[in-house]
Coordinates of C-alpha atoms in Angstrom, one line a residue:
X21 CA 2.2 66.9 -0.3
X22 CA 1.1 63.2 -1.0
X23 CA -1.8 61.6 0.9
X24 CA -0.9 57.7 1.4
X25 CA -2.9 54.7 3.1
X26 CA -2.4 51.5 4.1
X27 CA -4.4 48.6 5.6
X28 CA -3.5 46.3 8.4
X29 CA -5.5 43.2 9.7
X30 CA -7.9 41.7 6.9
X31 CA -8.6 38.3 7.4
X32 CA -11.4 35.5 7.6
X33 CA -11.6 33.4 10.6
X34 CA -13.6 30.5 11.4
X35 CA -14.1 27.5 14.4
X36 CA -15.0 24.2 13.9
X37 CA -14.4 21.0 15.9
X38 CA -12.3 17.9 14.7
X39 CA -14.0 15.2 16.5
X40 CA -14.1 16.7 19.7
X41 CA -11.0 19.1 19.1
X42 CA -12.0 22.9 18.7
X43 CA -10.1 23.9 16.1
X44 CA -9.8 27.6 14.9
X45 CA -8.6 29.1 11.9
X46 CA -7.4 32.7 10.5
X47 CA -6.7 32.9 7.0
X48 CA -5.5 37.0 5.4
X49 CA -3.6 39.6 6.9
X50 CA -2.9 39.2 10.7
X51 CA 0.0 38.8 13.3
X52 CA 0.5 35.8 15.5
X53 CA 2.8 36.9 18.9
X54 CA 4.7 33.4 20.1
X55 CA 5.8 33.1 23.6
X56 CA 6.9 35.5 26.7
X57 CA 8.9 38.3 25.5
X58 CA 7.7 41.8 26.1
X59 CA 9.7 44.4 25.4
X60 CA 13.2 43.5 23.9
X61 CA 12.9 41.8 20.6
X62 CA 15.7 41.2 19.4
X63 CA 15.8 38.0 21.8
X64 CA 12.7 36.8 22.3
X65 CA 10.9 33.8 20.8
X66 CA 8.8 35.9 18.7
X67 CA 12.5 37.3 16.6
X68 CA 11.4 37.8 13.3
X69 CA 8.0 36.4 13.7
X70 CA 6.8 39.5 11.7
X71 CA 8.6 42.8 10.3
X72 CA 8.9 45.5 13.2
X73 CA 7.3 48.6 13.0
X74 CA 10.8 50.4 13.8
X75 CA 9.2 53.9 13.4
X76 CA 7.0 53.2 16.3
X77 CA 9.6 51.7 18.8
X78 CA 11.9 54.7 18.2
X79 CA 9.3 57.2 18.2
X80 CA 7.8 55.3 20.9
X81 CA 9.8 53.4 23.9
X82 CA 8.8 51.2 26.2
X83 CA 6.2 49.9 23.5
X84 CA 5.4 46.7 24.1
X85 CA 7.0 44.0 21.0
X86 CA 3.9 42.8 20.4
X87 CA 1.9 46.1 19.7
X88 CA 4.9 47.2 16.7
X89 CA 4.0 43.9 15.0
X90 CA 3.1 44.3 11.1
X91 CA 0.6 41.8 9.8
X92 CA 1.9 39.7 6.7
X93 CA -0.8 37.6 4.4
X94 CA -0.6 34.0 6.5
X95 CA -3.1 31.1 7.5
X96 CA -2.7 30.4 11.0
X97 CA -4.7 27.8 13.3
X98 CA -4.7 26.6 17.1
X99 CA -6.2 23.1 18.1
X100 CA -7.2 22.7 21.9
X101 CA -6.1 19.2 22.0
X102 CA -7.1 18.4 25.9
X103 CA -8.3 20.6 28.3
X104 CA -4.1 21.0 29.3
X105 CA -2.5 20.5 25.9
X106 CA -2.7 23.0 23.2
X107 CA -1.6 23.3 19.7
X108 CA -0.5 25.8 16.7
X109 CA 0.9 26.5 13.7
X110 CA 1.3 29.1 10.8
X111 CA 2.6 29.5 7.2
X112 CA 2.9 32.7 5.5
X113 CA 2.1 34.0 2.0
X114 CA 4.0 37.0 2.3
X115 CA 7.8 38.7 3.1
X116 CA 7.8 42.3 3.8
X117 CA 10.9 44.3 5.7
X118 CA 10.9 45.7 8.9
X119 CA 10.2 49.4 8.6
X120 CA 12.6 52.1 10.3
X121 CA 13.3 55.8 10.0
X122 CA 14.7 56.5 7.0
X123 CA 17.7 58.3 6.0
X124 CA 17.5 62.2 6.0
X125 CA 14.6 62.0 8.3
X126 CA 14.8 63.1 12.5
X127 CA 15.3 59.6 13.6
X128 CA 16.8 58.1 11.5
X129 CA 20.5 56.1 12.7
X130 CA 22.2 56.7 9.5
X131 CA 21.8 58.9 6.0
X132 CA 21.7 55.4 4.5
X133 CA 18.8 53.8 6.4
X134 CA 16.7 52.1 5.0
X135 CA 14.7 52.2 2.1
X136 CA 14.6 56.1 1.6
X137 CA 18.1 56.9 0.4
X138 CA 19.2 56.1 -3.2
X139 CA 23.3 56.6 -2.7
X140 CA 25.5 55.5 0.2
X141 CA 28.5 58.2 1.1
X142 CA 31.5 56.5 1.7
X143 CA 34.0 59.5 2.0
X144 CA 33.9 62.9 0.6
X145 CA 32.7 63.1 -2.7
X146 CA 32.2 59.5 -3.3
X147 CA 29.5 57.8 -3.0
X148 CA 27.9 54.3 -4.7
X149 CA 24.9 53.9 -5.7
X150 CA 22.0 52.4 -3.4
X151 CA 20.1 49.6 -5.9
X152 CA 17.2 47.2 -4.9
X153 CA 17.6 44.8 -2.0
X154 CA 18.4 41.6 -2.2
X155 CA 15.0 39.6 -0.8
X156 CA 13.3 36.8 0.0
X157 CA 10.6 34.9 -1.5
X158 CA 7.0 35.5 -0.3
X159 CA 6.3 32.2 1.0
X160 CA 8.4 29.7 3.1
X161 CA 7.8 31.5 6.5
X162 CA 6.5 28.5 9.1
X163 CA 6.3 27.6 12.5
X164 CA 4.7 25.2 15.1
X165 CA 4.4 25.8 18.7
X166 CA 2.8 23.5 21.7
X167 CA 1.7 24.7 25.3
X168 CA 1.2 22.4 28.0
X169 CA -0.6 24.2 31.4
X170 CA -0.1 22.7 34.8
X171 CA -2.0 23.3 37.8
X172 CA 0.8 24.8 40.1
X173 CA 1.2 28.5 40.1
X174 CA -0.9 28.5 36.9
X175 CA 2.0 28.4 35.0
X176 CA 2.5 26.7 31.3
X177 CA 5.4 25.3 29.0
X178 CA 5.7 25.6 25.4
X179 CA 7.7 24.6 22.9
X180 CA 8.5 26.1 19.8
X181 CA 9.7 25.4 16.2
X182 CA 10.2 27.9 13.4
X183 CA 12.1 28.7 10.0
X184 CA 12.0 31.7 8.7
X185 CA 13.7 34.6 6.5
X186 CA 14.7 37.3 8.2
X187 CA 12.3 40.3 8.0
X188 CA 15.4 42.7 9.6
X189 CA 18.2 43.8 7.0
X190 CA 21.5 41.8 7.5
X191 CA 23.5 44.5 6.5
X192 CA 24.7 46.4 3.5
X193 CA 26.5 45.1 0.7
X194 CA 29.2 47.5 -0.5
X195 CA 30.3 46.5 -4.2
X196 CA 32.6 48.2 -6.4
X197 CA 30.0 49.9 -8.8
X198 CA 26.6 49.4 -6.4
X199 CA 25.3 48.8 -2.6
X200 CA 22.1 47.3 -1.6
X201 CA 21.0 45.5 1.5
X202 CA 20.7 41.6 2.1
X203 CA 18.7 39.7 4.1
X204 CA 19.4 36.6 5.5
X205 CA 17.3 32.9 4.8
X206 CA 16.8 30.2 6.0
X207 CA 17.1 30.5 9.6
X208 CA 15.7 28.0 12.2
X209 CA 14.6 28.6 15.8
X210 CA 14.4 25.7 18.5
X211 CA 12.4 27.2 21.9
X212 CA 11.2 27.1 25.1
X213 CA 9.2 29.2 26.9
X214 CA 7.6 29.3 30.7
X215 CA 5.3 31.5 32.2
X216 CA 3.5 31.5 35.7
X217 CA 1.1 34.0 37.6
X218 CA 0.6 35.1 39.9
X219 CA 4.1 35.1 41.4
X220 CA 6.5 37.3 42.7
X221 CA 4.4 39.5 44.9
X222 CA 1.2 38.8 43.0
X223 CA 3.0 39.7 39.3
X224 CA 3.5 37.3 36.1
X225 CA 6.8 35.6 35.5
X226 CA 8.1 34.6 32.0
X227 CA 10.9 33.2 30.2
X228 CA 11.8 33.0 26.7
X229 CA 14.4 30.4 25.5
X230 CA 15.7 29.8 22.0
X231 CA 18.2 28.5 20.0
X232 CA 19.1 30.0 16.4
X233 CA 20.9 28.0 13.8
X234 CA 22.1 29.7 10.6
X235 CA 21.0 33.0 12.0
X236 CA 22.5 36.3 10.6
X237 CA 25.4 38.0 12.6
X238 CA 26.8 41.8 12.5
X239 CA 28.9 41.7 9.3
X240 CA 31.1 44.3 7.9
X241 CA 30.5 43.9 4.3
X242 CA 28.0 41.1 2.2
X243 CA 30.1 38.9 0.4
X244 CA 29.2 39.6 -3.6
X245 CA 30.1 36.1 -4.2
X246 CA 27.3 34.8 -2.5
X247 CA 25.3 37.6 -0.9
X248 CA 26.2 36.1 1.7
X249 CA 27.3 38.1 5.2
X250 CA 28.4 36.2 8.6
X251 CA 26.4 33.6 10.0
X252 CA 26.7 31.2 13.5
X253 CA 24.5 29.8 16.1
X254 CA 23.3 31.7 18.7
X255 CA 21.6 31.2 22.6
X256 CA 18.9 33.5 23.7
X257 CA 17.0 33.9 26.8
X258 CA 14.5 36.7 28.2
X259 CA 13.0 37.2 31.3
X260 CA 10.7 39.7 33.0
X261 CA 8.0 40.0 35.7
X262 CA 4.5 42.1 34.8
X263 CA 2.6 43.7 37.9
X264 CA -0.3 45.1 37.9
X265 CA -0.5 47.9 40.7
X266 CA -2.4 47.8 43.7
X267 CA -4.3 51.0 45.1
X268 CA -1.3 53.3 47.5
X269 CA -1.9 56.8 48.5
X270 CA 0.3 57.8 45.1
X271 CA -1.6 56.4 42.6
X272 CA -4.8 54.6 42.1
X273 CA -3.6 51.5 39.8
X274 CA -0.8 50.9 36.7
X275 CA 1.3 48.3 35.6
X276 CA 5.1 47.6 36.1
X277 CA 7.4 45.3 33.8
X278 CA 10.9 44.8 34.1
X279 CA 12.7 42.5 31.2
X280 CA 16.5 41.3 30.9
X281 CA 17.9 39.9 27.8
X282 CA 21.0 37.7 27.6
X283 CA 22.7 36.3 23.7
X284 CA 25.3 34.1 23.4
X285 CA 27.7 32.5 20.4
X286 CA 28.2 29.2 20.2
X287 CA 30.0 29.5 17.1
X288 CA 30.2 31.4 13.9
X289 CA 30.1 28.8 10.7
X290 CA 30.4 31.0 7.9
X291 CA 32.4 34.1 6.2
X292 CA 34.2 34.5 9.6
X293 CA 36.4 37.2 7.5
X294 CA 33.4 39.7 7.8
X295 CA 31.9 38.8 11.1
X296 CA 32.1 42.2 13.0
X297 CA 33.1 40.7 16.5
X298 CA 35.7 41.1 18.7
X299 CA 39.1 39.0 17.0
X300 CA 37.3 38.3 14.3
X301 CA 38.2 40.0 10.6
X302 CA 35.3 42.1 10.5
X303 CA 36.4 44.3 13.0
X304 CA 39.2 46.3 12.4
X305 CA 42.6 46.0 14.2
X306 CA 43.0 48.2 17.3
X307 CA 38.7 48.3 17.4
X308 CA 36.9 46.7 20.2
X309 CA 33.5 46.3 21.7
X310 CA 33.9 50.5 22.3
X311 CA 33.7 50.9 18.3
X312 CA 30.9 48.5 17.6
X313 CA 32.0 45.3 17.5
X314 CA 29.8 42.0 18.6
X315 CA 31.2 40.5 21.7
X316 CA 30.3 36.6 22.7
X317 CA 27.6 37.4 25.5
X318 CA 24.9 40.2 25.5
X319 CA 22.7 41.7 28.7
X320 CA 20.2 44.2 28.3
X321 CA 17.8 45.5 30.5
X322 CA 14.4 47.1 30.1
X323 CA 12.1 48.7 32.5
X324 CA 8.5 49.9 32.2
X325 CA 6.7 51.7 34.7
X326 CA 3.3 53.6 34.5
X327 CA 1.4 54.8 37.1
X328 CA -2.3 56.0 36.4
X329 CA -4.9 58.2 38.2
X330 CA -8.4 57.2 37.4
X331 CA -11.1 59.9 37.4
X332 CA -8.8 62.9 37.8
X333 CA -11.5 64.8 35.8
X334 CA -14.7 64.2 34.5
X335 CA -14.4 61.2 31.7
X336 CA -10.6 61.2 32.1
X337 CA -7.9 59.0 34.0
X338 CA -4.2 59.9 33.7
X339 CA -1.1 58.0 34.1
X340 CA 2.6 58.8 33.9
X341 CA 4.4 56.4 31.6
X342 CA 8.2 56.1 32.1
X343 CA 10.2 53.5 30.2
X344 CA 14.0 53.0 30.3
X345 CA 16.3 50.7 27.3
X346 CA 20.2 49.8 28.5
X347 CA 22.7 47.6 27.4
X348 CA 24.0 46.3 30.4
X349 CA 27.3 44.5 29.0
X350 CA 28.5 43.4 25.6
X351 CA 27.5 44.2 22.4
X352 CA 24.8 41.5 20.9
X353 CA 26.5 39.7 17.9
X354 CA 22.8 39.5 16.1
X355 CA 21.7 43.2 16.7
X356 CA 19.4 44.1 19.3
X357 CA 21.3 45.6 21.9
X358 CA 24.8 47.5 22.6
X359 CA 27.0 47.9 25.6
X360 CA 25.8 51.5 26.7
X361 CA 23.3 52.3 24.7
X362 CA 19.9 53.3 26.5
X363 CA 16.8 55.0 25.0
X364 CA 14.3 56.3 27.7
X365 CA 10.8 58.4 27.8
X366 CA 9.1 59.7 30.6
X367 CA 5.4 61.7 29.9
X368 CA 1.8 62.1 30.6
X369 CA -1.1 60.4 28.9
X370 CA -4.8 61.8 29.6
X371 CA -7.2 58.9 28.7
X372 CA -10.6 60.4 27.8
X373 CA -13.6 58.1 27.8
X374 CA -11.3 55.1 27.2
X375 CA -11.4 55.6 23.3
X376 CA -9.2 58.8 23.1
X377 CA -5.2 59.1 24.5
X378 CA -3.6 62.4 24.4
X379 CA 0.4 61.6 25.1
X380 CA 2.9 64.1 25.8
X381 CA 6.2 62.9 26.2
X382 CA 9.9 63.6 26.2
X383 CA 12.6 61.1 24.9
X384 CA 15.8 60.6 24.7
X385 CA 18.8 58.2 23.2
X386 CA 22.1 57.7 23.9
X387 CA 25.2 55.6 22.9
X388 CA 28.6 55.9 23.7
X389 CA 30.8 57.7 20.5
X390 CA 34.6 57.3 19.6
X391 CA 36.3 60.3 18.1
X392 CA 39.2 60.7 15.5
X393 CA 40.8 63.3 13.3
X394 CA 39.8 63.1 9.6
X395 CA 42.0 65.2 7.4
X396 CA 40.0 68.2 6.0
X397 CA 37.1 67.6 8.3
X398 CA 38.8 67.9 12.1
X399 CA 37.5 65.9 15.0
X400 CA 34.7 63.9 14.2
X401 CA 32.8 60.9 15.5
X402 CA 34.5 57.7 13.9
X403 CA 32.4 54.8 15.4
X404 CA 30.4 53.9 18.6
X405 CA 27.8 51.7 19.8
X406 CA 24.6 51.6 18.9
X407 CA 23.0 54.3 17.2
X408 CA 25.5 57.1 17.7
X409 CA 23.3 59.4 15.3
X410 CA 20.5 59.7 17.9
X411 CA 22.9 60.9 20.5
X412 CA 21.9 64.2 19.9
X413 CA 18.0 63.7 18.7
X414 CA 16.3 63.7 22.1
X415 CA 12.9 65.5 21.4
X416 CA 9.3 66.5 23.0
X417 CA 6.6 64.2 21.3
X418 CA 2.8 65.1 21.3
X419 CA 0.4 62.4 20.0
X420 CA -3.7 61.7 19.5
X421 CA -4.8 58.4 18.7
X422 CA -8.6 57.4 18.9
X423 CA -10.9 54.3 18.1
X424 CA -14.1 54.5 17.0

């Protein structure tokens, strides 16, 4: 058994004015969270802002995007320009991947994932194989961003521009004598975002949209040529509502957020021959949106809902949190969501003198599986959407976390 540590946030900060401008500065290891999304990340304004903490959101769903953030070694800094008009902007130091269960473990989507494995099975005894990734460089990660606030409904716009390499794996690259996995570079975001409260029955609105050019798309293979996969321009857009609850005879107070997704291509621009979408070469003839393949247009819809009883006993409140993940249509041509696929948790979280949560939960996954007869093997699952290996992982989940 092997005892390991890590450390998260470690950083300096200090405020200062320029002129009459208060200026603040972070300089170490931090996370910045950039506009409105919540729960879906794949989609928001904040995609790839910082590698995911994919463990968590599949141990865990319904967590919120900005709570599976890792921090990265970056100086960022945020100017209040006018009492109205803010400012921002970071550059980071560091790359690091998105983490995610890896292959051989409970949860993880595929023996191969992600950094665990050292071969990748392609049929019955034969296998390549799995050698170092191919990644970025440490630095070249940047952004800017701009919020203006206005009066009416308390609501703000901000503008956004980033370029960035991509912290989530593009995909593996199967060569004759090796595979590895690639990520993509070089990848710019244009955004807007808008947010206003209180609205909608006393809740927060806010809308996410973005614009990605050069951004990685689902590919069947990584061209060894280039290491390059399939690449386009993409639309985004999120929005959701946040409520917090009033007191009713159910409950005493809780929060409820409800967040759709939509992606679009606008075209694909390079190594169409491996772009996994529908009519494209990457997907294989008489294979559709039912075995995997990207579609133009993506919805997904995410719901969470958790109701809390304060005082229930001495020192303790408890709440029920419920969360539910579906794919409403299509199959999202840069990741992040499937036709049919749904994760969901519903449980019971004891809260004891607001430093100590005691969870217990029950979760479960889902994605629609195509079957087919393998010679020597008999019926077996073929393809799918989403992450047809968690099908059959749903589980009971007891956790303890404390600060002190």
């Amino acid at each position: 058994m092997a005892l390991a540590a890590s450390y998260w946030d470690a950083f300096a900060f200090t405020r200062f004015d320029l002129g009459e401008i208060p200026v603040s500065v972070r300089a170490g290891r931090h996370t910045v969270y950039w506009g409105n999304g919540l729960l879906i990340a794949g989609h928001a304004v904040s995609y790839s802002q910082a590698p995911l903490d994919g463990r968590k959101a599949v141990s865990n769903p319904g967590t919120e995007t900005r709570e599976i953030f890792l921090p990265l070694t970056q100086i960022s800094t945020q100017a209040q320009v006018t009492d109205k008009l803010s400012l921002a902007a970071q550059y980071f130091f560091e790359w690091d991947t998105t983490r995610a269960p890896e292959g051989g473990t409970y949860l993880a989507s595929a023996d191969v994932a992600l950094e665990g494995p050292d071969r990748l099975p392609l049929f019955s005894g034969v296998s390549r194989p799995l050698i170092d990734p191919v990644k970025p460089k440490d630095r070249g990660n940047w952004g800017v961003m701009g919020t203006y606030s206005f009066d009416f409904l308390h609501s703000e716009v901000s503008a956004f521009y980033r370029e960035f390499d991509d912290y989530n794996p593009w995909g593996l690259q199967v060569a004759p004598t090796f595979a590895r996995y690639v990520y993509a570079e070089n990848v710019k975001l244009y955004g807007l975002g808008y947010s206003a409260g209180p609205v909608l029955g006393g809740g927060s609105l806010g809308v996410d949209l973005s614009y990605r050019q050069n951004t990685s798309l689902v590919s069947s293979n990584i061209s060894t040529a280039d290491n390059q996969g399939a690449r386009g321009d993409t639309w985004h857009m999120v929005v959701n509502g946040l409520w917090l609850l009033p007191r009713t005879d159910y409950f005493d107070t809780g929060s409820l957020i409800t967040e759709m997704a939509f992606s679009h291509v606008q075209r694909v621009t390079k190594h169409e021959e491996v772009f996994k979408g529908e009519g494209y070469g990457g997907c294989p003839e008489g294979q559709d949106k039912h075995y995997g393949c990207a579609t133009k247009n993506y919805v997904g819809l995410a719901v969470s809902f958790a109701p809390q009883w304060l005082g229930v006993f001495p020192g303790w409140n408890i709440s029920t949190p419920m969360s539910v993940d579906y794919g409403v249509s299509g199959n999202a041509a840069t990741g992040g969501g499937n036709e049919g696929k749904y994760t969901w948790k519903a449980g019971v979280k004891g809260t004891y003198d607001e430093r100590t949560d005691v969870t217990l939960s029950y979760i479960g996954y889902g994605s629609e599986r195509k079957y087919g007869d393998i010679a020597g093997v008999g019926k077996t699952v073929v393809g799918g959407t989403g992450d047809v290996g968690l099908t059959d992982r749903n589980w009971v989940s007891l956790t303890v976390s404390t600060a002190f």
